[in-house]
Tab-separated table of C-alpha atoms in Angstrom:
chain	number	residue	atom	x	y	z
A	15	MET	CA	0.000	0.000	0.000
A	16	THR	CA	0.974	3.638	0.225
A	17	TYR	CA	-0.140	6.840	1.871
A	18	CYS	CA	0.134	10.205	0.096
A	19	VAL	CA	-1.627	13.490	0.801
A	20	GLY	CA	-1.727	16.734	-1.180
A	21	LEU	CA	-3.112	19.886	0.469
A	22	ARG	CA	-3.952	23.261	-1.027
A	23	LEU	CA	-3.369	26.108	1.421
A	24	ASN	CA	-3.837	29.810	0.856
A	25	GLN	CA	-0.054	30.039	0.939
A	26	GLY	CA	0.538	27.293	-1.626
A	27	LEU	CA	0.671	23.503	-1.838
A	28	VAL	CA	1.972	20.779	0.483
A	29	PHE	CA	2.766	17.212	-0.594
A	30	MET	CA	3.708	14.304	1.645
A	31	SER	CA	4.234	10.637	0.783
A	32	ASP	CA	5.502	7.505	2.467
A	33	THR	CA	8.042	5.293	0.684
A	34	ARG	CA	7.086	1.711	1.514
A	35	THR	CA	6.300	-0.731	-1.266
A	36	ASN	CA	5.423	-4.329	-0.745
A	37	ALA	CA	4.384	-7.470	-2.567
A	38	GLY	CA	3.130	-9.469	0.386
A	39	VAL	CA	4.426	-8.904	3.900
A	40	ASP	CA	7.638	-10.865	3.286
A	41	ASN	CA	8.741	-8.715	0.373
A	42	PHE	CA	8.903	-5.021	1.112
A	43	SER	CA	11.300	-2.221	0.348
A	44	SER	CA	11.573	1.520	0.173
A	45	THR	CA	10.985	3.528	-2.986
A	46	ARG	CA	10.364	7.166	-3.837
A	47	LYS	CA	6.726	8.062	-4.632
A	48	LEU	CA	7.083	11.841	-4.905
A	49	PHE	CA	8.497	13.284	-8.130
A	50	THR	CA	8.986	16.787	-9.466
A	51	TRP	CA	9.480	18.471	-12.827
A	52	GLU	CA	10.797	21.993	-12.708
A	53	VAL	CA	11.480	24.842	-15.100
A	54	GLU	CA	12.698	27.660	-12.948
A	55	GLY	CA	10.559	30.760	-13.211
A	56	ASP	CA	7.992	28.887	-15.352
A	57	ARG	CA	6.607	25.812	-13.572
A	58	LEU	CA	6.890	23.342	-10.739
A	59	ILE	CA	4.931	20.109	-11.117
A	60	THR	CA	4.821	17.531	-8.328
A	61	LEU	CA	3.385	14.054	-8.715
A	62	MET	CA	2.731	11.323	-6.122
A	63	THR	CA	1.746	7.750	-6.931
A	64	ALA	CA	-0.149	4.886	-5.285
A	65	GLY	CA	-0.775	1.458	-6.758
A	66	ASN	CA	1.070	-1.147	-8.772
A	67	LEU	CA	4.795	-0.313	-8.775
A	68	ALA	CA	5.420	-1.460	-12.363
A	69	THR	CA	2.645	0.890	-13.486
A	70	THR	CA	3.793	3.902	-11.470
A	71	GLN	CA	7.450	3.478	-12.465
A	72	SER	CA	6.475	3.232	-16.141
A	73	LEU	CA	4.323	6.325	-15.796
A	74	ILE	CA	7.160	8.369	-14.311
A	75	SER	CA	9.691	7.055	-16.867
A	76	LEU	CA	7.391	7.846	-19.792
A	77	LEU	CA	6.602	11.347	-18.513
A	78	ASP	CA	10.306	11.903	-17.934
A	79	GLU	CA	11.523	10.481	-21.233
A	80	ARG	CA	8.966	12.419	-23.223
A	81	SER	CA	10.109	15.618	-21.578
A	82	LYS	CA	13.679	14.929	-22.793
A	83	THR	CA	13.616	13.070	-26.122
A	84	ALA	CA	13.265	15.447	-29.045
A	85	ALA	CA	11.025	13.193	-31.155
A	86	ASP	CA	8.583	12.628	-28.335
A	87	ARG	CA	8.720	16.155	-26.954
A	88	ASP	CA	5.147	17.088	-27.874
A	89	PRO	CA	3.144	16.599	-25.672
A	90	SER	CA	5.527	17.011	-22.733
A	91	ILE	CA	4.919	17.731	-19.079
A	92	LEU	CA	7.430	20.574	-19.422
A	93	ARG	CA	5.525	22.239	-22.274
A	94	GLU	CA	1.831	21.881	-21.448
A	95	PRO	CA	0.359	25.391	-21.124
A	96	THR	CA	-1.814	24.783	-18.020
A	97	MET	CA	-2.089	22.465	-15.006
A	98	PHE	CA	-5.348	21.161	-16.491
A	99	GLN	CA	-3.448	20.036	-19.593
A	100	VAL	CA	-0.775	18.482	-17.350
A	101	ALA	CA	-3.503	16.460	-15.591
A	102	ARG	CA	-4.862	15.343	-18.987
A	103	LEU	CA	-1.378	14.280	-20.084
A	104	VAL	CA	-0.765	12.377	-16.837
A	105	GLY	CA	-4.200	10.714	-17.127
A	106	ALA	CA	-3.636	9.690	-20.742
A	107	THR	CA	-0.167	8.309	-19.969
A	108	LEU	CA	-1.424	6.423	-16.899
A	109	LYS	CA	-4.245	4.898	-18.929
A	110	GLU	CA	-1.794	3.928	-21.683
A	111	VAL	CA	0.481	2.118	-19.185
A	112	ILE	CA	-2.387	0.274	-17.486
A	113	SER	CA	-3.974	-0.750	-20.814
A	114	TYR	CA	-0.656	-2.185	-21.964
A	115	SER	CA	-0.410	-4.432	-18.869
A	116	ASN	CA	-4.098	-5.298	-18.818
A	117	SER	CA	-3.971	-6.444	-22.431
A	118	VAL	CA	-1.729	-9.326	-21.366
A	119	GLY	CA	-4.201	-10.463	-18.749
A	120	GLY	CA	-3.721	-8.011	-15.916
A	121	GLU	CA	-7.352	-7.002	-15.468
A	122	GLU	CA	-7.604	-4.876	-12.329
A	123	LYS	CA	-4.198	-5.770	-10.896
A	124	PHE	CA	-2.110	-3.058	-12.518
A	125	ARG	CA	-4.119	-0.045	-11.461
A	126	ALA	CA	-2.628	3.081	-9.926
A	127	THR	CA	-3.843	6.472	-8.747
A	128	VAL	CA	-1.957	9.747	-8.869
A	129	ILE	CA	-2.023	13.141	-7.192
A	130	VAL	CA	-0.512	15.791	-9.448
A	131	GLY	CA	-0.218	19.436	-8.530
A	132	GLY	CA	1.814	22.545	-9.013
A	133	GLN	CA	1.782	25.854	-10.783
A	134	ILE	CA	2.504	27.010	-14.319
A	135	LYS	CA	3.192	30.678	-14.999
A	136	GLY	CA	-0.045	32.507	-15.755
A	137	GLY	CA	-2.147	30.116	-13.653
A	138	GLU	CA	-2.929	29.471	-10.009
A	139	PRO	CA	-1.411	26.570	-8.044
A	140	THR	CA	-3.762	23.595	-7.998
A	141	LEU	CA	-4.058	19.854	-7.349
A	142	PHE	CA	-5.646	16.995	-9.302
A	143	MET	CA	-6.403	13.410	-8.384
A	144	VAL	CA	-5.986	11.228	-11.482
A	145	TYR	CA	-7.770	7.878	-11.678
A	146	PRO	CA	-6.602	4.687	-13.445
A	147	GLU	CA	-9.205	5.346	-16.165
A	148	GLY	CA	-7.348	8.542	-17.066
A	149	ASN	CA	-9.981	10.970	-15.817
A	150	PHE	CA	-9.433	13.274	-12.851
A	151	VAL	CA	-10.892	15.704	-10.316
A	152	GLU	CA	-9.511	19.019	-9.081
A	153	VAL	CA	-9.425	20.366	-5.521
A	154	THR	CA	-12.151	22.831	-4.612
A	155	GLU	CA	-12.715	25.089	-1.643
A	156	GLU	CA	-14.981	22.424	-0.130
A	157	THR	CA	-12.479	19.610	-0.775
A	158	PRO	CA	-9.072	21.213	-0.368
A	159	PHE	CA	-7.020	18.013	-0.053
A	160	PHE	CA	-6.584	14.625	-1.714
A	161	GLN	CA	-5.391	11.358	-0.208
A	162	ILE	CA	-4.379	8.209	-2.082
A	163	GLY	CA	-3.472	4.711	-0.877
A	164	GLU	CA	-4.362	3.710	2.672
A	165	THR	CA	-6.440	6.825	3.337
A	166	LYS	CA	-8.836	5.942	6.132
A	167	TYR	CA	-6.775	5.856	9.331
A	168	GLY	CA	-5.325	9.299	8.715
A	169	LYS	CA	-8.477	11.025	7.491
A	170	PRO	CA	-10.268	11.957	10.755
A	171	ILE	CA	-7.442	14.218	11.947
A	172	LEU	CA	-7.273	15.938	8.533
A	173	VAL	CA	-11.033	16.492	8.521
A	174	ARG	CA	-10.867	18.073	11.988
A	175	GLY	CA	-7.532	19.834	11.799
A	176	PHE	CA	-7.207	21.182	8.268
A	177	ASP	CA	-7.567	24.907	7.711
A	178	PRO	CA	-6.533	26.570	4.424
A	179	LYS	CA	-5.151	29.506	6.427
A	180	MET	CA	-2.537	27.243	8.074
A	181	SER	CA	1.179	27.916	7.720
A	182	PHE	CA	3.363	25.357	5.938
A	183	ALA	CA	4.872	24.415	9.325
A	184	ASP	CA	1.449	23.671	10.832
A	185	ALA	CA	0.325	21.786	7.730
A	186	VAL	CA	3.404	19.539	7.849
A	187	LYS	CA	2.810	18.963	11.573
A	188	LEU	CA	-0.798	17.990	10.822
A	189	LEU	CA	0.358	15.619	8.084
A	190	MET	CA	2.894	14.054	10.448
A	191	VAL	CA	0.065	13.264	12.886
A	192	SER	CA	-2.059	11.863	10.042
A	193	PHE	CA	0.853	9.729	8.772
A	194	ASP	CA	1.679	8.574	12.287
A	195	SER	CA	-1.922	7.398	12.851
A	196	THR	CA	-1.677	5.439	9.604
A	197	VAL	CA	1.726	3.893	10.336
A	198	LYS	CA	0.485	2.788	13.761
A	199	SER	CA	-2.444	0.910	12.141
A	200	ASN	CA	-1.128	-0.411	8.835
A	201	LEU	CA	2.130	-2.272	8.182
A	202	SER	CA	2.127	-1.396	4.498
A	203	VAL	CA	2.767	2.312	5.159
A	204	GLY	CA	6.196	3.228	6.516
A	205	LEU	CA	8.986	5.759	6.918
A	206	PRO	CA	10.942	7.492	5.460
A	207	PHE	CA	8.470	10.189	4.346
A	208	ASP	CA	8.999	12.780	1.609
A	209	ILE	CA	7.744	16.321	2.127
A	210	LEU	CA	7.522	19.151	-0.400
A	211	CYS	CA	6.098	22.624	0.261
A	212	TYR	CA	5.439	24.968	-2.639
A	213	GLU	CA	4.739	28.661	-2.113
A	214	THR	CA	2.616	30.343	-4.788
A	215	GLY	CA	4.777	32.107	-7.360
A	216	ASP	CA	8.053	30.363	-6.446
A	217	PHE	CA	8.185	28.011	-9.476
A	218	LYS	CA	10.669	25.858	-7.533
A	219	PRO	CA	10.377	23.743	-4.375
A	220	THR	CA	10.108	26.137	-1.425
A	221	HIS	CA	10.995	23.395	1.060
A	222	ARG	CA	11.902	19.726	0.649
A	223	LYS	CA	12.696	17.171	3.281
A	224	ARG	CA	13.060	13.434	3.685
A	225	VAL	CA	11.894	12.400	7.165
A	226	GLU	CA	14.137	9.441	7.999
A	227	THR	CA	13.183	6.556	10.304
A	228	ASP	CA	15.122	8.078	13.205
A	229	ASP	CA	13.883	11.663	12.688
A	230	GLU	CA	13.835	13.229	16.137
A	231	LEU	CA	11.028	15.739	15.576
A	232	TYR	CA	8.746	13.092	14.055
A	233	HIS	CA	9.194	10.895	17.110
A	234	ARG	CA	8.590	13.807	19.466
A	235	ILE	CA	5.386	14.635	17.571
A	236	SER	CA	4.292	10.984	17.652
A	237	GLU	CA	4.889	10.623	21.393
A	238	GLY	CA	3.551	14.099	22.121
A	239	TRP	CA	0.380	13.240	20.238
A	240	SER	CA	-0.293	10.194	22.440
A	241	LEU	CA	0.025	12.350	25.549
A	242	ALA	CA	-1.908	15.275	24.106
A	243	LEU	CA	-4.757	12.951	23.033
A	244	LYS	CA	-4.988	11.584	26.561
A	245	GLU	CA	-5.306	15.121	27.905
A	246	ALA	CA	-7.777	16.069	25.183
A	247	PHE	CA	-9.810	12.988	26.051
A	248	SER	CA	-9.918	13.739	29.756
A	249	SER	CA	-11.096	17.289	29.007
A	250	LEU	CA	-14.301	15.940	27.372
A	251	PRO	CA	-17.610	15.888	29.274
A	252	ASP	CA	-18.078	12.662	31.250
A	253	TYR	CA	-20.491	9.895	30.322
A	254	THR	CA	-22.537	8.716	33.293
A	255	LEU	CA	-23.859	5.170	33.500
B	15	MET	CA	-21.713	-0.780	6.155
B	16	THR	CA	-21.668	-0.844	9.936
B	17	TYR	CA	-19.418	-0.030	12.831
B	18	CYS	CA	-19.357	-2.181	15.981
B	19	VAL	CA	-16.728	-2.446	18.716
B	20	GLY	CA	-16.406	-4.860	21.628
B	21	LEU	CA	-13.900	-4.101	24.412
B	22	ARG	CA	-12.716	-6.257	27.280
B	23	LEU	CA	-11.888	-4.202	30.380
B	24	ASN	CA	-10.713	-5.429	33.767
B	25	GLN	CA	-14.161	-4.461	35.018
B	26	GLY	CA	-16.094	-6.366	32.335
B	27	LEU	CA	-17.189	-5.930	28.715
B	28	VAL	CA	-18.402	-2.978	26.646
B	29	PHE	CA	-20.315	-3.269	23.357
B	30	MET	CA	-21.258	-0.462	21.014
B	31	SER	CA	-22.876	-0.596	17.570
B	32	ASP	CA	-24.349	1.807	15.061
B	33	THR	CA	-27.743	1.059	13.474
B	34	ARG	CA	-27.486	2.154	9.855
B	35	THR	CA	-28.122	-0.319	7.061
B	36	ASN	CA	-28.021	0.515	3.419
B	37	ALA	CA	-28.316	-1.001	-0.015
B	38	GLY	CA	-26.844	1.828	-2.025
B	39	VAL	CA	-26.960	5.428	-0.826
B	40	ASP	CA	-30.585	5.915	-1.863
B	41	ASN	CA	-31.878	3.064	0.236
B	42	PHE	CA	-30.916	3.233	3.884
B	43	SER	CA	-32.681	2.674	7.146
B	44	SER	CA	-32.083	1.997	10.787
B	45	THR	CA	-31.907	-1.462	12.278
B	46	ARG	CA	-30.674	-2.989	15.519
B	47	LYS	CA	-27.324	-4.762	15.317
B	48	LEU	CA	-26.800	-5.513	19.011
B	49	PHE	CA	-28.674	-8.476	20.518
B	50	THR	CA	-28.638	-10.179	23.903
B	51	TRP	CA	-29.639	-13.540	25.368
B	52	GLU	CA	-29.961	-13.628	29.102
B	53	VAL	CA	-30.583	-16.203	31.825
B	54	GLU	CA	-30.436	-14.257	35.047
B	55	GLY	CA	-27.783	-15.521	37.408
B	56	ASP	CA	-26.425	-17.891	34.740
B	57	ARG	CA	-25.374	-16.065	31.568
B	58	LEU	CA	-25.463	-12.917	29.513
B	59	ILE	CA	-24.526	-13.245	25.842
B	60	THR	CA	-24.266	-10.209	23.570
B	61	LEU	CA	-23.882	-10.417	19.815
B	62	MET	CA	-23.210	-7.682	17.242
B	63	THR	CA	-23.367	-8.139	13.478
B	64	ALA	CA	-21.846	-6.596	10.345
B	65	GLY	CA	-22.503	-7.650	6.788
B	66	ASN	CA	-25.411	-8.709	4.612
B	67	LEU	CA	-28.687	-7.924	6.427
B	68	ALA	CA	-30.520	-11.024	5.202
B	69	THR	CA	-27.682	-13.138	6.588
B	70	THR	CA	-27.464	-11.379	9.958
B	71	GLN	CA	-31.249	-11.393	10.472
B	72	SER	CA	-31.408	-15.111	9.661
B	73	LEU	CA	-28.557	-15.773	12.059
B	74	ILE	CA	-30.300	-13.973	14.918
B	75	SER	CA	-33.667	-15.607	14.143
B	76	LEU	CA	-32.148	-19.093	14.025
B	77	LEU	CA	-30.230	-18.604	17.274
B	78	ASP	CA	-33.364	-17.220	18.849
B	79	GLU	CA	-35.779	-19.859	17.551
B	80	ARG	CA	-33.474	-22.672	18.547
B	81	SER	CA	-33.322	-21.305	22.072
B	82	LYS	CA	-37.146	-21.492	22.263
B	83	THR	CA	-38.442	-24.405	20.184
B	84	ALA	CA	-38.356	-27.672	22.113
B	85	ALA	CA	-37.399	-29.878	19.152
B	86	ASP	CA	-34.520	-27.678	18.198
B	87	ARG	CA	-33.414	-26.873	21.722
B	88	ASP	CA	-30.115	-28.762	21.596
B	89	PRO	CA	-27.772	-27.090	20.779
B	90	SER	CA	-29.030	-23.748	22.070
B	91	ILE	CA	-27.290	-20.518	22.894
B	92	LEU	CA	-29.047	-20.660	26.285
B	93	ARG	CA	-27.656	-24.111	27.126
B	94	GLU	CA	-24.089	-24.186	25.830
B	95	PRO	CA	-21.771	-24.762	28.825
B	96	THR	CA	-19.028	-22.242	27.911
B	97	MET	CA	-18.505	-19.065	25.859
B	98	PHE	CA	-16.175	-21.074	23.597
B	99	GLN	CA	-19.092	-23.417	22.780
B	100	VAL	CA	-21.324	-20.371	22.205
B	101	ALA	CA	-18.798	-19.046	19.677
B	102	ARG	CA	-18.745	-22.465	17.947
B	103	LEU	CA	-22.534	-22.485	17.774
B	104	VAL	CA	-22.665	-18.937	16.389
B	105	GLY	CA	-19.945	-19.816	13.846
B	106	ALA	CA	-21.722	-22.966	12.705
B	107	THR	CA	-25.068	-21.173	12.399
B	108	LEU	CA	-23.503	-18.257	10.509
B	109	LYS	CA	-21.794	-20.649	8.108
B	110	GLU	CA	-25.081	-22.538	7.601
B	111	VAL	CA	-26.938	-19.310	6.699
B	112	ILE	CA	-24.241	-18.090	4.304
B	113	SER	CA	-23.924	-21.508	2.606
B	114	TYR	CA	-27.690	-21.571	2.027
B	115	SER	CA	-27.608	-18.205	0.216
B	116	ASN	CA	-24.371	-18.931	-1.620
B	117	SER	CA	-25.774	-22.170	-2.999
B	118	VAL	CA	-28.246	-20.139	-5.063
B	119	GLY	CA	-25.463	-18.072	-6.614
B	120	GLY	CA	-24.544	-15.619	-3.869
B	121	GLU	CA	-20.788	-16.248	-3.842
B	122	GLU	CA	-19.206	-13.626	-1.636
B	123	LYS	CA	-22.206	-11.314	-1.428
B	124	PHE	CA	-23.928	-12.775	1.604
B	125	ARG	CA	-21.044	-12.715	4.033
B	126	ALA	CA	-21.254	-11.361	7.561
B	127	THR	CA	-18.968	-11.050	10.581
B	128	VAL	CA	-19.985	-11.206	14.227
B	129	ILE	CA	-18.650	-10.138	17.602
B	130	VAL	CA	-20.048	-12.332	20.371
B	131	GLY	CA	-19.191	-11.944	24.028
B	132	GLY	CA	-20.465	-12.376	27.512
B	133	GLN	CA	-20.111	-14.581	30.531
B	134	ILE	CA	-21.487	-17.981	31.532
B	135	LYS	CA	-21.429	-19.020	35.179
B	136	GLY	CA	-18.187	-20.829	35.992
B	137	GLY	CA	-16.223	-18.955	33.288
B	138	GLU	CA	-14.651	-15.555	32.758
B	139	PRO	CA	-16.237	-12.861	30.574
B	140	THR	CA	-14.739	-12.926	27.079
B	141	LEU	CA	-15.188	-11.815	23.467
B	142	PHE	CA	-14.927	-13.618	20.137
B	143	MET	CA	-14.832	-12.383	16.555
B	144	VAL	CA	-16.599	-14.916	14.329
B	145	TYR	CA	-15.789	-15.025	10.607
B	146	PRO	CA	-18.128	-15.948	7.708
B	147	GLU	CA	-16.301	-19.279	7.407
B	148	GLY	CA	-17.532	-20.180	10.909
B	149	ASN	CA	-14.148	-20.011	12.621
B	150	PHE	CA	-13.283	-17.393	15.238
B	151	VAL	CA	-10.635	-15.701	17.379
B	152	GLU	CA	-10.793	-14.681	21.045
B	153	VAL	CA	-9.570	-11.456	22.660
B	154	THR	CA	-6.181	-11.634	24.342
B	155	GLU	CA	-4.304	-9.260	26.613
B	156	GLU	CA	-2.417	-7.966	23.567
B	157	THR	CA	-5.603	-7.551	21.492
B	158	PRO	CA	-8.277	-6.543	23.986
B	159	PHE	CA	-10.843	-5.257	21.489
B	160	PHE	CA	-12.525	-6.225	18.238
B	161	GLN	CA	-14.008	-3.993	15.547
B	162	ILE	CA	-16.229	-5.066	12.647
B	163	GLY	CA	-17.602	-3.163	9.652
B	164	GLU	CA	-16.028	0.171	8.746
B	165	THR	CA	-13.158	-0.173	11.225
B	166	LYS	CA	-10.370	2.044	9.952
B	167	TYR	CA	-11.436	5.627	10.703
B	168	GLY	CA	-12.118	4.859	14.365
B	169	LYS	CA	-9.094	2.670	15.041
B	170	PRO	CA	-6.300	5.218	15.707
B	171	ILE	CA	-8.072	6.698	18.753
B	172	LEU	CA	-8.760	3.218	20.161
B	173	VAL	CA	-5.124	2.192	19.671
B	174	ARG	CA	-3.933	5.307	21.500
B	175	GLY	CA	-6.661	5.664	24.099
B	176	PHE	CA	-7.631	2.174	25.195
B	177	ASP	CA	-6.543	0.979	28.617
B	178	PRO	CA	-8.027	-2.164	30.217
B	179	LYS	CA	-8.030	-0.368	33.574
B	180	MET	CA	-10.562	2.201	32.248
B	181	SER	CA	-13.948	2.665	33.873
B	182	PHE	CA	-17.094	1.900	31.880
B	183	ALA	CA	-17.788	5.637	31.664
B	184	ASP	CA	-14.362	6.355	30.138
B	185	ALA	CA	-14.639	3.396	27.779
B	186	VAL	CA	-18.005	4.622	26.474
B	187	LYS	CA	-16.572	8.122	26.064
B	188	LEU	CA	-13.642	6.664	24.084
B	189	LEU	CA	-16.047	4.698	21.903
B	190	MET	CA	-18.136	7.817	21.291
B	191	VAL	CA	-15.034	9.573	19.961
B	192	SER	CA	-14.178	6.560	17.797
B	193	PHE	CA	-17.749	6.376	16.438
B	194	ASP	CA	-17.832	10.123	15.851
B	195	SER	CA	-14.597	9.949	13.792
B	196	THR	CA	-16.199	7.201	11.704
B	197	VAL	CA	-19.531	8.970	11.211
B	198	LYS	CA	-17.696	12.122	10.095
B	199	SER	CA	-15.870	10.126	7.368
B	200	ASN	CA	-18.341	7.478	6.182
B	201	LEU	CA	-21.996	7.938	5.231
B	202	SER	CA	-22.802	4.271	5.783
B	203	VAL	CA	-22.321	4.513	9.559
B	204	GLY	CA	-24.921	6.510	11.488
B	205	LEU	CA	-26.784	7.206	14.695
B	206	PRO	CA	-28.590	6.009	16.772
B	207	PHE	CA	-25.947	3.923	18.584
B	208	ASP	CA	-26.566	1.049	20.996
B	209	ILE	CA	-24.399	0.683	24.092
B	210	LEU	CA	-24.207	-2.211	26.532
B	211	CYS	CA	-21.866	-2.461	29.532
B	212	TYR	CA	-21.492	-5.751	31.352
B	213	GLU	CA	-19.786	-5.986	34.754
B	214	THR	CA	-18.136	-9.327	35.563
B	215	GLY	CA	-20.433	-11.534	37.628
B	216	ASP	CA	-23.654	-9.589	36.925
B	217	PHE	CA	-25.199	-12.099	34.451
B	218	LYS	CA	-27.492	-9.310	33.248
B	219	PRO	CA	-26.860	-6.017	31.390
B	220	THR	CA	-25.207	-3.631	33.846
B	221	HIS	CA	-26.016	-0.614	31.670
B	222	ARG	CA	-27.850	-0.224	28.353
B	223	LYS	CA	-28.473	2.866	26.330
B	224	ARG	CA	-29.603	3.921	22.901
B	225	VAL	CA	-27.815	7.133	21.877
B	226	GLU	CA	-30.385	8.929	19.719
B	227	THR	CA	-29.568	11.344	16.889
B	228	ASP	CA	-30.201	14.355	19.131
B	229	ASP	CA	-28.321	12.994	22.189
B	230	GLU	CA	-26.949	16.054	23.963
B	231	LEU	CA	-23.893	14.450	25.559
B	232	TYR	CA	-22.839	12.853	22.267
B	233	HIS	CA	-22.939	16.213	20.537
B	234	ARG	CA	-21.019	17.863	23.375
B	235	ILE	CA	-18.361	15.153	23.125
B	236	SER	CA	-18.215	15.508	19.335
B	237	GLU	CA	-17.808	19.291	19.467
B	238	GLY	CA	-15.530	19.125	22.502
B	239	TRP	CA	-13.305	16.698	20.638
B	240	SER	CA	-12.819	19.096	17.717
B	241	LEU	CA	-11.736	21.831	20.133
B	242	ALA	CA	-9.628	19.512	22.289
B	243	LEU	CA	-7.834	18.166	19.202
B	244	LYS	CA	-6.969	21.702	18.110
B	245	GLU	CA	-5.453	22.370	21.528
B	246	ALA	CA	-3.674	19.010	21.531
B	247	PHE	CA	-2.299	19.828	18.094
B	248	SER	CA	-1.001	23.242	19.097
B	249	SER	CA	0.772	21.687	22.096
B	250	LEU	CA	2.969	19.566	19.786
B	251	PRO	CA	6.548	20.587	18.982
B	252	ASP	CA	6.743	22.852	15.917
B	253	TYR	CA	8.063	21.818	12.530
B	254	THR	CA	10.497	24.333	11.089
B	255	LEU	CA	10.943	24.762	7.362
C-alpha cells in the first residue's frame, strides 16, 4: 500500500508521501513516490503515486523520457500550457500504461492512482487526483485536499484539523500526525516520508525534506500526540452510567 | 456498512454498535445490530453483526428460535456450557446461513462477521470475533478489542486511548469519539448507537443505552473533541521549514 496526501493552502501547496512498497508482507522495500518536474521561473509540477509499482514506475519514466527526447517532446509535461493540460497528459499516460499491462491479462491488478499538482506561470497553483481510467478531479474550496493509498486511518485528523489559512509548518505537523496514525495501524505504510512545500509564485520547491526513520522531531510529535490525546480525552464531558 | 466495537476491560465488557443499514446510498434505514440472550444468574450473551442484512437477520432468528423451540433446543445458545461453545454455535449457524444463500449463486455477497461476548457461570467474561467461514478468534491481553464493519477511521483513537483499567464511563466516552470519527468520514455509519456495559459476575446487562440522533452528551463530546484536538495539536513541537 501507500499513503500520500496533497493539500492546497492559501499560501501554496503541500505534498507528503511515504516510501514503503510491498508485494506481500515478506517482500517489502523503500521507494520514492514523490516526483517533481521543474522549469525555474515557469513551472513546478509535483506528482505522487499509489498502486502497482510497475505501473507507477512506467508512468514516471514515460513522462520523464517524453520531456527529454526530441522526437517525443510534444506533448511534454514541461511544455503543457496549463495544469489542467498536465492532468490530462498524466491521465492519458497512466491509462496507456495500465492498458498495456491489462492487455496481457492483468485485469484490475495493474491499477494506480496519482495526485498531481503545481503551478505554471499565468495560472494558479492547484491539485488533481488522477484515476486509473485517465480521468481526474480538481481540488475545490470544499475539498481542499486529496489522499491516495491507505487513506482511512489518517483522514479523521485531517477532517478536523485542516484549515486553508494554516502555515506550511502547521500543515506539515498535521500531516505528520495523520501519517503517524496510519503507520500505527497499517504495516504497508512506513517511513521514510517525503515532504515538499510549494509557495505560490516560487516556481521551484520552497521546502523539501526526507523524514528518515530516526527523525527526532517526528518521534517527538508521535509521542507528544499520544500524551496530548490523553489530555484532550480527559477534558471531554463525562459519560454517566 | 456498519461499525461495531467490543472491548474487554478489567471491570467487564463494553459493546457499542451503530444502526445504519443501506443497499446503495438511496436506500438506507435503521436497524438494531446488538442483541442479547440472558438467563439471570447464569449467563449474559451479547452479539453484534456486520454484513449482509438477510444473513445477519437469519442468524439472529435461528439462534433465537433454537433457544425457544423444544425440538430444536439442543444445541441452544441458552444451554451451551461455555462461551467457547457459544462461539462455535454462532460460527456454525452463521456458516449454515451463508452456505444456504451462496448455494443459489450468492458467492461472496452474503457474508457477515460477528462479535459475540459475555459470561457464563463458571467462566470468565470474554469476546470472540466470528468469521463468515464459521471459525473465530478470542480477545487476548495484547488484542483486547474487536471492531467489525467500517473499522479504519475509528481505530487510531482506540489504539492510542484504550486501557483495560478504564472505567465503563471512560470506555463509552472513548467509543463515542471513535464512532464520531467514523460517522464524520463514512456515510454508511450513522446514529442512533446502541451501548451495553457488562460488569463481571452480573449475568445481566449492567447498563444499556440507545444514543439517539439528538443525544446532547454525544454532541457535546463531538464538538468538545474538535476543540480539544486543536489544543492538543497546538501543544505539539513545531516543525520548522
